[in-house]
């Protein structure tokens, strides 16, 4: 970035977050100038539909439709990318970096898929690329991993980083809402989109976990390397059963360094009721980082929203303008090692199963054999009358089975055996259990 | 700091934290060199008693008794100050900065009393002064206030930043321990010093709050501007009474920006049982920051210990070596305004009182008049037989009174009236109540 008295800012996107950033830069220009040490002057804004925005932007900045044009203007020193999505955002960021502009982005998809390449590009051109807002909204987890925790060898990152699913799960857990009811409620409040796939299938969380794991382990994690399971199969009953076992269910994103490789997973998880993560309700986000020196720190706060995201975007802007970019390339250290990944089949965790079974003698015995055949040890069994049983021909029951820790692969084989068995009408849900509690104590409850 | 290939490091103090930093720098030299981009070479160590340390330090660094000597050596680029206490640490830091060395310190007393002057000195000499470890051990609150949250106008900082008192309070709350028992236990575990004054009187917490408030409000808060009250007068019964009212007691450090000035207090406080701060047990620390854009983020983790503190010290070391120091002066922005302080008498909070009163008719009526005279409205009254009553002449009772929010000054006048009244044998404790719950709901319980 050229060291002129004024810093030219280009803004891509004027949506909820972009609009808030725009307002802040205009309303608090003086205060930002003071904090940055230089005047920040908004030079150009790119929007899809200029007509709708002409009044807002007025004469204070050029209003363009082509974001690429903003990225290469001579009077722009820093580009703030708030378009979202992979294309054209990724190309815009690359173009800006190549043109010697520092870039601030909130784009998790771009950073998850192209982060390493773009960060190298930034290094090569001696400019900064900041993306604090891409994970956890206003929670300062990116900067903390890059700076304050960098003396640590990070062992584990556990995170609730998708507000939509956490809100839905809170509704199902606290108000006994069904998945469909929780989704409708989330959509009504604007927490979920018309097509909720990215959220409820864990795609959004996998993007964010890839970004966090790449930073935490100084390596390159691709989003598709993260094992994903969604929350569609959860029923309100699972939350009751979990509570009776001393657990709560959260959509947990986990990145764990093990001796045999990095364990990367996003899925609904049973965690002990006293786990700090169990207290994260609604649209809150939280990230727990365990380091070799530090022990564990937990950061929690609003994971989304215009204000929280703008807070991170504007801090990044002040950071690059503050010439900290010189330090950035080191902070954003390049991949130190290509990651050795731990196959999911080797992940060793206890399991929670909800099965629909015919209500007749011999069923438990046969199920027991299926588990024993794979060396999976059952920790607790609870049989309850199946809610649907009333209006179904054959008498059926619901079985809640928890196992002791066992390889995920063995559990897969148990499940396919159960699927083939006529002692099982349906495998309702299979959830993994994490946390410090072992199932002896739970089974004993 | 001169840009030579190797960075010379000088270490002042080789105690618990200094020893850990020393070990890490030696054991993980390669990894630190990679993260810093340059080799870190420990050149000199200052200790009080060299004989005891000669074997440990061996030939790898000069072993000196005069810390000032380390601060001015030509082969030292960065000084790590881990002596603690005000003198000679403050002079050593100043000498190092004047000699053009960057400094990393964990010294809360020095930063609270001399921080502004030393940070200016660092700016004037173009070097860095880092002090992440001075507050909250491994919790990255300093860096987060300097960087990730700096786009916010901070409204409030609430913190549990003294592990010793929080451990003692947890013991009193969970195991019904007396103050003396909790103190003895803390001393046995090494959490409290032989003379616990600094911790139990809130002096340590006031140092840390002054540092946080200066950063959060871009001003200069002196430790003596923080109102302090200790925990000596707390009894295990207060925790029971608080629990019955829906609260828990924590040694809370609060820095609040109000229209009439900055409110700075460290004292045991009743907070709602569901407040995030209520879950912080034992030696854990937590800091909640409320910003205008962000909302509230909470950072929690180990507030002390060799590893956690070393984590912060070493991150600061990597930070200054990483040349981020160029950005530091802006991040460590100078006092923007001299603070307008809110007089404690004008702070408006509900109050919790434990009184010993004679067990006779008319007492409540007279007390009621004392409150009414100052316009302080009582929210709830609980009378219990006084534990000591058995072995005392006159029959006595214990009164637990909570009030609605009222000016601290009015409550002072009520208390002096009560002290003079023969309807009050003793004012046991007076605690302030904070949080979102109002006392109507509490009184109604």
PDB file of C-alpha atoms in Angstrom, chain A residues 349-351 376-380 402-407 411 438-441:
ATOM      1  CA  UNK A 349     -15.581 -42.161  20.312  1.00  0.00           C
ATOM      2  CA  UNK A 350     -18.624 -43.369  22.205  1.00  0.00           C
ATOM      3  CA  UNK A 351     -21.828 -43.430  20.176  1.00  0.00           C
ATOM      4  CA  UNK A 376     -18.274 -52.599  20.194  1.00  0.00           C
ATOM      5  CA  UNK A 377     -19.272 -52.558  23.859  1.00  0.00           C
ATOM      6  CA  UNK A 378     -22.719 -51.261  24.841  1.00  0.00           C
ATOM      7  CA  UNK A 379     -22.726 -48.796  27.732  1.00  0.00           C
ATOM      8  CA  UNK A 380     -26.442 -48.176  28.295  1.00  0.00           C
ATOM      9  CA  UNK A 402     -24.991 -45.680  24.017  1.00  0.00           C
ATOM     10  CA  UNK A 403     -21.681 -47.455  23.496  1.00  0.00           C
ATOM     11  CA  UNK A 404     -18.256 -47.155  25.048  1.00  0.00           C
ATOM     12  CA  UNK A 405     -15.585 -45.535  22.898  1.00  0.00           C
ATOM     13  CA  UNK A 406     -14.896 -47.566  19.772  1.00  0.00           C
ATOM     14  CA  UNK A 407     -13.522 -47.017  16.262  1.00  0.00           C
ATOM     15  CA  UNK A 411     -19.625 -48.656  14.393  1.00  0.00           C
ATOM     16  CA  UNK A 438     -16.909 -41.454  30.371  1.00  0.00           C
ATOM     17  CA  UNK A 439     -19.953 -43.542  29.781  1.00  0.00           C
ATOM     18  CA  UNK A 440     -19.546 -45.743  32.811  1.00  0.00           C
ATOM     19  CA  UNK A 441     -20.687 -42.825  34.920  1.00  0.00           C
TER      20      UNK A 441
END
